[in-house]
mmCIF file of C-alpha atoms in Angstrom:
data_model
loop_
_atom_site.group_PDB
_atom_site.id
_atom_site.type_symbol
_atom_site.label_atom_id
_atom_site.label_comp_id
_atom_site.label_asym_id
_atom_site.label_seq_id
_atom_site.Cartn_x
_atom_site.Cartn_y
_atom_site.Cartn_z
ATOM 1 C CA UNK A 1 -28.017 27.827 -11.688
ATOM 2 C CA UNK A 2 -27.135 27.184 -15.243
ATOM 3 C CA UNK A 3 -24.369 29.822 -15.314
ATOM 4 C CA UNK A 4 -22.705 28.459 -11.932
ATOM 5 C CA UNK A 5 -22.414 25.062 -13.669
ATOM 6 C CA UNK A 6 -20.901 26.742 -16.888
ATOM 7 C CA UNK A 7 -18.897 28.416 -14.682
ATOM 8 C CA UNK A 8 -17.250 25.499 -12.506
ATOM 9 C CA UNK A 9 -17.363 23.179 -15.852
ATOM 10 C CA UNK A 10 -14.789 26.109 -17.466
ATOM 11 C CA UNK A 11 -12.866 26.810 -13.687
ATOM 12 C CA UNK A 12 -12.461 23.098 -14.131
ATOM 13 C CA UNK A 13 -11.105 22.713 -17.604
ATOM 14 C CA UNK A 14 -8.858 25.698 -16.633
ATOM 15 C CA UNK A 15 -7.093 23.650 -13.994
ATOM 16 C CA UNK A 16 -6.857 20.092 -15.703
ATOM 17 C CA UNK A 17 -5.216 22.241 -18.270
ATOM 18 C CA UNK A 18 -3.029 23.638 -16.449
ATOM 19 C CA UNK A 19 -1.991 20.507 -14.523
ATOM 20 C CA UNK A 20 -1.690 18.531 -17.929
ATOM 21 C CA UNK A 21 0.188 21.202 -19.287
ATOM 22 C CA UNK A 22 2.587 21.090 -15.665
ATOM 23 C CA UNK A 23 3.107 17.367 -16.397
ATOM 24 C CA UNK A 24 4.078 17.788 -19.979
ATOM 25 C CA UNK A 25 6.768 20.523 -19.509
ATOM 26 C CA UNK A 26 8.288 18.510 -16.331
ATOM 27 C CA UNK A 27 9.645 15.649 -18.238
ATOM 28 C CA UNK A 28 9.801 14.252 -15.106
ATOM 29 C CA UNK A 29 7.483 11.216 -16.682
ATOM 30 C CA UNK A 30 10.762 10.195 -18.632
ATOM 31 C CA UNK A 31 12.861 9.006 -15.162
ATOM 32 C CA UNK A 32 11.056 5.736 -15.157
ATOM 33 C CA UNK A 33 12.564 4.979 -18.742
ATOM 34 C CA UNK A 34 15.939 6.207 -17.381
ATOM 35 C CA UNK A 35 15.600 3.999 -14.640
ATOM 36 C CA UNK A 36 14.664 1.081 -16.621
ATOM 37 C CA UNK A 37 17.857 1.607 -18.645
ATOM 38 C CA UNK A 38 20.036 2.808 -15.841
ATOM 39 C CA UNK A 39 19.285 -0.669 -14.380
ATOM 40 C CA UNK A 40 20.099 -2.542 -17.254
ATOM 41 C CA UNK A 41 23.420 -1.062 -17.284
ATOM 42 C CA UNK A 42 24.593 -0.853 -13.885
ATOM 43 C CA UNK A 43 24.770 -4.679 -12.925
ATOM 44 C CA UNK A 44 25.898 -3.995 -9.225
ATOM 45 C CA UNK A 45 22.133 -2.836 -8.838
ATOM 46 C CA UNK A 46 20.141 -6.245 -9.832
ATOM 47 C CA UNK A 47 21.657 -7.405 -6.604
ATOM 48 C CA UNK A 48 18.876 -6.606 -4.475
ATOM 49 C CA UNK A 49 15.885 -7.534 -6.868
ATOM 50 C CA UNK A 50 17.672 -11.034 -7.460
ATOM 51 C CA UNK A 51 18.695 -12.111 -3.885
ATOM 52 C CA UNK A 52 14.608 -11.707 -3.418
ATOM 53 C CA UNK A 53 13.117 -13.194 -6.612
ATOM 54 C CA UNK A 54 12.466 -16.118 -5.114
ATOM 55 C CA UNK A 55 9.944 -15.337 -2.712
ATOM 56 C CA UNK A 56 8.418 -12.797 -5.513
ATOM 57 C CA UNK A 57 7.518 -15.312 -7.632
ATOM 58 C CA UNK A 58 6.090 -17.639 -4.817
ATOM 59 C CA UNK A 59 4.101 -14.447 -3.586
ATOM 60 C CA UNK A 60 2.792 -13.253 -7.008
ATOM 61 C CA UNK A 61 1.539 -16.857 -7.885
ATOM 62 C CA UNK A 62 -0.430 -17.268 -4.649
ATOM 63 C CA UNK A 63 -2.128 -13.602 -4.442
ATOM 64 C CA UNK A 64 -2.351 -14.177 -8.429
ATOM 65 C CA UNK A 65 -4.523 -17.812 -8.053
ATOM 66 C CA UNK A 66 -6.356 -16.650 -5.043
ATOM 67 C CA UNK A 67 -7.524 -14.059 -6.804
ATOM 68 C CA UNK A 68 -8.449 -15.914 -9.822
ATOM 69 C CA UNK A 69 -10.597 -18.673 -7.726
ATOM 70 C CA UNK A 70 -12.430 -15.883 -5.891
ATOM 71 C CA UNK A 71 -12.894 -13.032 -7.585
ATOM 72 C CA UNK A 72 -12.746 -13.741 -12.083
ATOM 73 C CA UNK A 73 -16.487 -15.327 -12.255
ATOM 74 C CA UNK A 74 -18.117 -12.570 -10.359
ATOM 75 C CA UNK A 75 -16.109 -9.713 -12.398
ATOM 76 C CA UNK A 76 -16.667 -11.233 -15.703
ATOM 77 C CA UNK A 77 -20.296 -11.789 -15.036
ATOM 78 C CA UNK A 78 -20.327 -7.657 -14.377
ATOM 79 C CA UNK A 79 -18.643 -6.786 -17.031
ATOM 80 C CA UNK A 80 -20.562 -8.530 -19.117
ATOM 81 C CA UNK A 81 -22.745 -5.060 -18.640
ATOM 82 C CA UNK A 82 -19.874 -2.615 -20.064
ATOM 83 C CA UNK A 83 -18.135 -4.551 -22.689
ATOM 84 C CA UNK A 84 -20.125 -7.679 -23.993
ATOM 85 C CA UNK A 85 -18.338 -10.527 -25.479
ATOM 86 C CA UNK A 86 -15.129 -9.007 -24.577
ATOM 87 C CA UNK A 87 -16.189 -9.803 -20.930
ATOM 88 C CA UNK A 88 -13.967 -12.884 -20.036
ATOM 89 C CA UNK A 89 -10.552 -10.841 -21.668
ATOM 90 C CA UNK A 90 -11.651 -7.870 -19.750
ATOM 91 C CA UNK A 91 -12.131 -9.482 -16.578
ATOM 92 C CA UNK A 92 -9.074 -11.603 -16.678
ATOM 93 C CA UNK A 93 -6.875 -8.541 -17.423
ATOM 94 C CA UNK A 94 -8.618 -6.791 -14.513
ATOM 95 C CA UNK A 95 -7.825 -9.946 -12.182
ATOM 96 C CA UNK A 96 -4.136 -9.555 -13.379
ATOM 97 C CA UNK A 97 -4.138 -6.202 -12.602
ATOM 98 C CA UNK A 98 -5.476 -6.379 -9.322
ATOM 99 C CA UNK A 99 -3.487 -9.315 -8.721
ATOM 100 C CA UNK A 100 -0.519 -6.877 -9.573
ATOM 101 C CA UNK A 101 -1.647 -3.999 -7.338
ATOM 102 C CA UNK A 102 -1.886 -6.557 -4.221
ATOM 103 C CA UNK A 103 1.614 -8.601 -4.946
ATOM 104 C CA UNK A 104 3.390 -4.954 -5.231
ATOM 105 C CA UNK A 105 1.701 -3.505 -2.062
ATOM 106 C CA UNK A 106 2.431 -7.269 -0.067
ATOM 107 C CA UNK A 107 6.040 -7.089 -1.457
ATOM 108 C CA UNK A 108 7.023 -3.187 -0.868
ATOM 109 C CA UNK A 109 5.530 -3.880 2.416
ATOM 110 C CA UNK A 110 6.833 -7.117 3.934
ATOM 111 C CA UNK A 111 9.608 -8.310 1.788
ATOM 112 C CA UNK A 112 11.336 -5.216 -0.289
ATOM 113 C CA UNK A 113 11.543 -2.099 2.225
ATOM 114 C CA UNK A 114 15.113 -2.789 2.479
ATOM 115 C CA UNK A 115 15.876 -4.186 -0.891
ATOM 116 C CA UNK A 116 13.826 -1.159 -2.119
ATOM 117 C CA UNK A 117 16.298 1.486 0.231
ATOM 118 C CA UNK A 118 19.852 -0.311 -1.162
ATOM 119 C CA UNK A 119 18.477 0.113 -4.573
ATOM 120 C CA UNK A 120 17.849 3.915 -4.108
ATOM 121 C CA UNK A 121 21.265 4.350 -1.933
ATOM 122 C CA UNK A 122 23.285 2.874 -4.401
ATOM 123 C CA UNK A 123 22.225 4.345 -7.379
ATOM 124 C CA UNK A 124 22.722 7.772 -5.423
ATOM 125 C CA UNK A 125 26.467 6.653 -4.846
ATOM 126 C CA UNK A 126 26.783 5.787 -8.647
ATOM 127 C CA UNK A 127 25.645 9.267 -9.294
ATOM 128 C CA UNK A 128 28.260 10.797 -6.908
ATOM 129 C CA UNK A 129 25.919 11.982 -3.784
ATOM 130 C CA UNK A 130 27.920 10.052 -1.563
ATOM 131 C CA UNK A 131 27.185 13.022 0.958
ATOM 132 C CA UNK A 132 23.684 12.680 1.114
ATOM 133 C CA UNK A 133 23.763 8.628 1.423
ATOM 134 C CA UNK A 134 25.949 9.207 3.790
ATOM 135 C CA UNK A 135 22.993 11.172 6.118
ATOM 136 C CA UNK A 136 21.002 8.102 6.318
ATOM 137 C CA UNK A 137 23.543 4.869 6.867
ATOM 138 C CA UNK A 138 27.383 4.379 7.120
ATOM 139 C CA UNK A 139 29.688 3.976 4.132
ATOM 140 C CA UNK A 140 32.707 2.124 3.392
ATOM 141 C CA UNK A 141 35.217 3.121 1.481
ATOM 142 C CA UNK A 142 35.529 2.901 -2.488
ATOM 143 C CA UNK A 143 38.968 1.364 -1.717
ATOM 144 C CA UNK A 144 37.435 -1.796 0.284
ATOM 145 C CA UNK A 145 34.303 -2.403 -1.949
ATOM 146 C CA UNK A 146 33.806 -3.415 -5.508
ATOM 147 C CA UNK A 147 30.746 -1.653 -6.200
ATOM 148 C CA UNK A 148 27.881 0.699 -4.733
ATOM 149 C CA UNK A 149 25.913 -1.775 -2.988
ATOM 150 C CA UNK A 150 29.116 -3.274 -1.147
ATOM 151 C CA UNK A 151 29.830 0.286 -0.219
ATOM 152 C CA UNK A 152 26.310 0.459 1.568
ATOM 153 C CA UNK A 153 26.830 0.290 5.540
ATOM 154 C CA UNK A 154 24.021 -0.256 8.579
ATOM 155 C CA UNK A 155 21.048 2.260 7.715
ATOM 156 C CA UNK A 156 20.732 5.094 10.857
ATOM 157 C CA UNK A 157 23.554 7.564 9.661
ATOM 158 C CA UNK A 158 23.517 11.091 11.723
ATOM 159 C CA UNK A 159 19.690 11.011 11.496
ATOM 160 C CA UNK A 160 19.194 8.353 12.569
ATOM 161 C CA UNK A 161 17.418 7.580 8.825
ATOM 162 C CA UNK A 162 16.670 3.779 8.591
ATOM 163 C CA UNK A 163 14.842 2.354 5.600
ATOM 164 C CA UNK A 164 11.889 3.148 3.754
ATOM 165 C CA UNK A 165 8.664 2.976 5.564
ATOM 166 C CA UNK A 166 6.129 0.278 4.154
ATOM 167 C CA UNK A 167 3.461 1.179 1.992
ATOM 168 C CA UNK A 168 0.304 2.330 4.238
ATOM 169 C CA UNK A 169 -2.761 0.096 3.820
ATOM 170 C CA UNK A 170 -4.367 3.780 2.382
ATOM 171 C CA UNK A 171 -2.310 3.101 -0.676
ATOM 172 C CA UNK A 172 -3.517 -0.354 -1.444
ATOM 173 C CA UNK A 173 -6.837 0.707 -0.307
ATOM 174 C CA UNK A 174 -6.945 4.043 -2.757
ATOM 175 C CA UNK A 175 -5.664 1.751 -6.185
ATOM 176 C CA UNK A 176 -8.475 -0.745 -5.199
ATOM 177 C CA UNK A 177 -11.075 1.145 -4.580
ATOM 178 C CA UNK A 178 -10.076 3.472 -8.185
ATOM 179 C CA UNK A 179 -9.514 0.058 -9.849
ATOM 180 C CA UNK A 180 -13.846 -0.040 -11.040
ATOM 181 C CA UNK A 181 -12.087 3.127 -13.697
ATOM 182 C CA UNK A 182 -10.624 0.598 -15.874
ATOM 183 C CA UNK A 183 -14.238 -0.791 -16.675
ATOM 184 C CA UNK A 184 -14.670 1.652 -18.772
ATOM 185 C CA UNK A 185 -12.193 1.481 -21.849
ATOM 186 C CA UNK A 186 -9.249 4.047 -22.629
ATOM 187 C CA UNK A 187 -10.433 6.915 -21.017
ATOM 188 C CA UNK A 188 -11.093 5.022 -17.578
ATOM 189 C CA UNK A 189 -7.463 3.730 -17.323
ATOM 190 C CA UNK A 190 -6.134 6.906 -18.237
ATOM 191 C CA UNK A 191 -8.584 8.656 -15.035
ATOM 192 C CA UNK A 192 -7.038 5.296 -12.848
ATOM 193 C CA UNK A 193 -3.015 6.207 -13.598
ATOM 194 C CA UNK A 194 -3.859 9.283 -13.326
ATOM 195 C CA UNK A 195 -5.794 9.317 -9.516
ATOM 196 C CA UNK A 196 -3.031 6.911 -8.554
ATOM 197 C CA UNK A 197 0.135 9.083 -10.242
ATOM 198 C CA UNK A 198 -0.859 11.933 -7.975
ATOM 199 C CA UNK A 199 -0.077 9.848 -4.421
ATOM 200 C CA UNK A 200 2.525 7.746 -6.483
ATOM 201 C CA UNK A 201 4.739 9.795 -7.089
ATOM 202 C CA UNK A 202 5.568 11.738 -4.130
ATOM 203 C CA UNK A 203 5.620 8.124 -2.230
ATOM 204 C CA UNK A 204 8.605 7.035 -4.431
ATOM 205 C CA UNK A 205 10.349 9.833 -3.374
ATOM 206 C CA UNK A 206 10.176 9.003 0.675
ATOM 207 C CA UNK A 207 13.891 7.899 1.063
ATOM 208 C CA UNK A 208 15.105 11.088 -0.921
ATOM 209 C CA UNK A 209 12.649 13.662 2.236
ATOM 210 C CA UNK A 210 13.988 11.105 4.871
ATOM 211 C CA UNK A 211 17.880 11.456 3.780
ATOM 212 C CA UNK A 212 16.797 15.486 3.712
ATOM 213 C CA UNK A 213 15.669 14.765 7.096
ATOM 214 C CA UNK A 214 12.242 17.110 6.159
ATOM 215 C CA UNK A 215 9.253 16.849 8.180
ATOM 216 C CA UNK A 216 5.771 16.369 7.299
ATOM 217 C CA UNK A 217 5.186 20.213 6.283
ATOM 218 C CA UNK A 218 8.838 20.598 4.430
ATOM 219 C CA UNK A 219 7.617 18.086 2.414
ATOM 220 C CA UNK A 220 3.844 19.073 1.968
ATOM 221 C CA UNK A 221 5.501 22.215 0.586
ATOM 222 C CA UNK A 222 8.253 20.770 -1.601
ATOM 223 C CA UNK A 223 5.520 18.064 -3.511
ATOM 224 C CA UNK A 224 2.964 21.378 -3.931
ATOM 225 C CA UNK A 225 5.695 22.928 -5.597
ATOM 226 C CA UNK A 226 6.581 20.301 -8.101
ATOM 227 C CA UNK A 227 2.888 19.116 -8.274
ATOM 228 C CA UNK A 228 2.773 18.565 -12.021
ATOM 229 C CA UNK A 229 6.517 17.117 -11.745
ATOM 230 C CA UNK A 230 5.212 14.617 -9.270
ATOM 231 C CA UNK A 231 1.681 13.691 -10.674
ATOM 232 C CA UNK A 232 3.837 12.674 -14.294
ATOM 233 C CA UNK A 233 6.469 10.652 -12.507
ATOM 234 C CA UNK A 234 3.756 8.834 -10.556
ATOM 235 C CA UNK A 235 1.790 7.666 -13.624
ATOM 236 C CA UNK A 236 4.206 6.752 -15.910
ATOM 237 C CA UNK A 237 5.940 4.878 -12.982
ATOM 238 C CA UNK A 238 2.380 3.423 -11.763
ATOM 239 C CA UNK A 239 1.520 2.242 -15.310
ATOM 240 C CA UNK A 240 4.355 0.328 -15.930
ATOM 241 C CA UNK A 241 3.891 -1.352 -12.300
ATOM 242 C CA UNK A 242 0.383 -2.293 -13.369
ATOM 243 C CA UNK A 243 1.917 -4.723 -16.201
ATOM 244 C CA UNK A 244 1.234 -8.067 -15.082
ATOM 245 C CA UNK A 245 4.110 -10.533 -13.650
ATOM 246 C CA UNK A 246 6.616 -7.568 -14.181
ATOM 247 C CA UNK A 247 4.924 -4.970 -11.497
ATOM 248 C CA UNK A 248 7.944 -6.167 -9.349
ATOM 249 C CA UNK A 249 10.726 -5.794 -11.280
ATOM 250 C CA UNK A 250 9.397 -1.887 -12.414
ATOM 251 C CA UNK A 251 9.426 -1.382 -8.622
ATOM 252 C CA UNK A 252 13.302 -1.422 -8.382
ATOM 253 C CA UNK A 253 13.585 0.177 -11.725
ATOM 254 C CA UNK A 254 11.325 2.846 -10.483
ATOM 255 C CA UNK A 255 13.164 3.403 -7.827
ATOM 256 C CA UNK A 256 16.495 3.872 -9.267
ATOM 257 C CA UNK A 257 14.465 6.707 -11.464
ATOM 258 C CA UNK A 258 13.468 7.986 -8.231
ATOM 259 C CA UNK A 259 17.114 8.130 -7.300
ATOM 260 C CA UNK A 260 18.371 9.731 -10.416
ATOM 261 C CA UNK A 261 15.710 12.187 -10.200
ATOM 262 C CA UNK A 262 16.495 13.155 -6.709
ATOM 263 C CA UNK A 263 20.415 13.093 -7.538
ATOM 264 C CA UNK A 264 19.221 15.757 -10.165
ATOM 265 C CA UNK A 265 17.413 17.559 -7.671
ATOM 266 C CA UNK A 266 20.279 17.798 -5.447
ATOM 267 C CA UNK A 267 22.675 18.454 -8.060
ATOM 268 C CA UNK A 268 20.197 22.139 -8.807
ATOM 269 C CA UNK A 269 19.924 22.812 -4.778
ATOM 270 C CA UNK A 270 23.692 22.840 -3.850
#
């Protein structure tokens, strides 16, 4: 018995080692950054994230309140357990982030899918795959429209590709029920990003499988193939959604990584 648990303890050390290793030679954790400063440079693409911000900030500050009047007392009174007198900080930075979690999942789903699709289209068009937006909606001409998001037509395109599909109740469901993780300090977090990264990622690249017009299995075999590539995208992009009263803003900046990421992707297939 002793040497089947030494055994599976080593298999398993084998394969997180492997998969960290995978995730460190991707670099594929570094398109969030890009995306962040792609964004700031590249005006034409705020467009969709301001014309919205309104109702962000009215939704953030409800789910945020409601959650403070409901749920703070009874998680600081827990945590009182794991950290001691750092309770109250700990539990109010756990509200924030659950708070954060809900907002994102609320907005992606109800009030972003097709600020979230523009975003991704136009940043392909900046980065010359005018052939692949071009799969999923209609296009006007450079000659007619200033920038990339005038340029962006009615979403169906010869596939009959319309936006991004909303973020299934399984996501919000997975982050909460991993959310207990960040009780325990550092190395919790880290298992939290990391369990989330691994869905994460492959769900920020949805638009670029639906403008390939891949099916369930082309994609199964396209995200097992770029596993570790995935898995470091997702955290990095997850942890900078789970910074408080920002979680929106990384969403679009996320997904114009996303898009510059797939643009490089496309660039190595043709």
């Amino acid at each position: 018995m002793r040497d089947k648990i030494k055994d599976a303890l080593v298999e398993e050390a084998a394969h997180d080692r492997a998969v960290a290793k995978a995730i460190l030679l991707s670099g594929t954790y570094l398109y969030p950054l890009k995306g962040l400063i792609y964004t700031a440079n590249h005006r034409p693409l705020w467009q969709p994230f301001l014309s919205r911000s309104g109702k962000i900030i009215t939704l953030g500050l409800g789910v945020t309140s409601t959650m403070f009047f409901f749920t703070y007392a009874p998680q600081a009174a827990f945590m009182t357990l794991t950290n001691g007198a750092m309770a109250p900080i700990s539990a109010a930075l756990l509200v924030l982030s659950e708070s954060s979690t809900i907002t994102t999942f609320l907005a992606r789903s109800f009030l972003l899918p097709d600020a979230i699709t523009d975003t991704f289209d136009a940043t392909l068009l900046e980065e010359g795959q005018d052939a692949l937006v071009a799969q999923g909606r209609t296009l006007t001409s450079h000659k007619t429209a200033a920038d990339a998001i005038e340029r962006l037509g009615e979403k169906g395109g010869v596939k009959g590709v319309g936006a991004v599909e909303a973020f299934t109740p399984h996501l919000l469901l997975r982050s909460l029920v991993f959310l207990p993780l960040n009780f325990v300090p550092v190395v919790g977090t880290f298992m939290y990003v990391y369990a989330q990264g691994k869905v994460y990622g492959p769900a920020l690249h949805e638009r670029f499988f639906k403008l390939k017009g891949w099916g369930k299995k082309e994609r199964e075999r396209w995200v097992a193939g770029l596993r570790g590539g995935y898995t470091g995208f997702g955290m990095a992009a997850f942890a900078l959604e789970m910074i408080p009263f920002a979680s929106i803003a990384f969403a679009f900046t996320n997904t114009v990584g996303a898009a510059l990421w797939s643009a490089d992707l496309e660039r190595i297939m043709q």
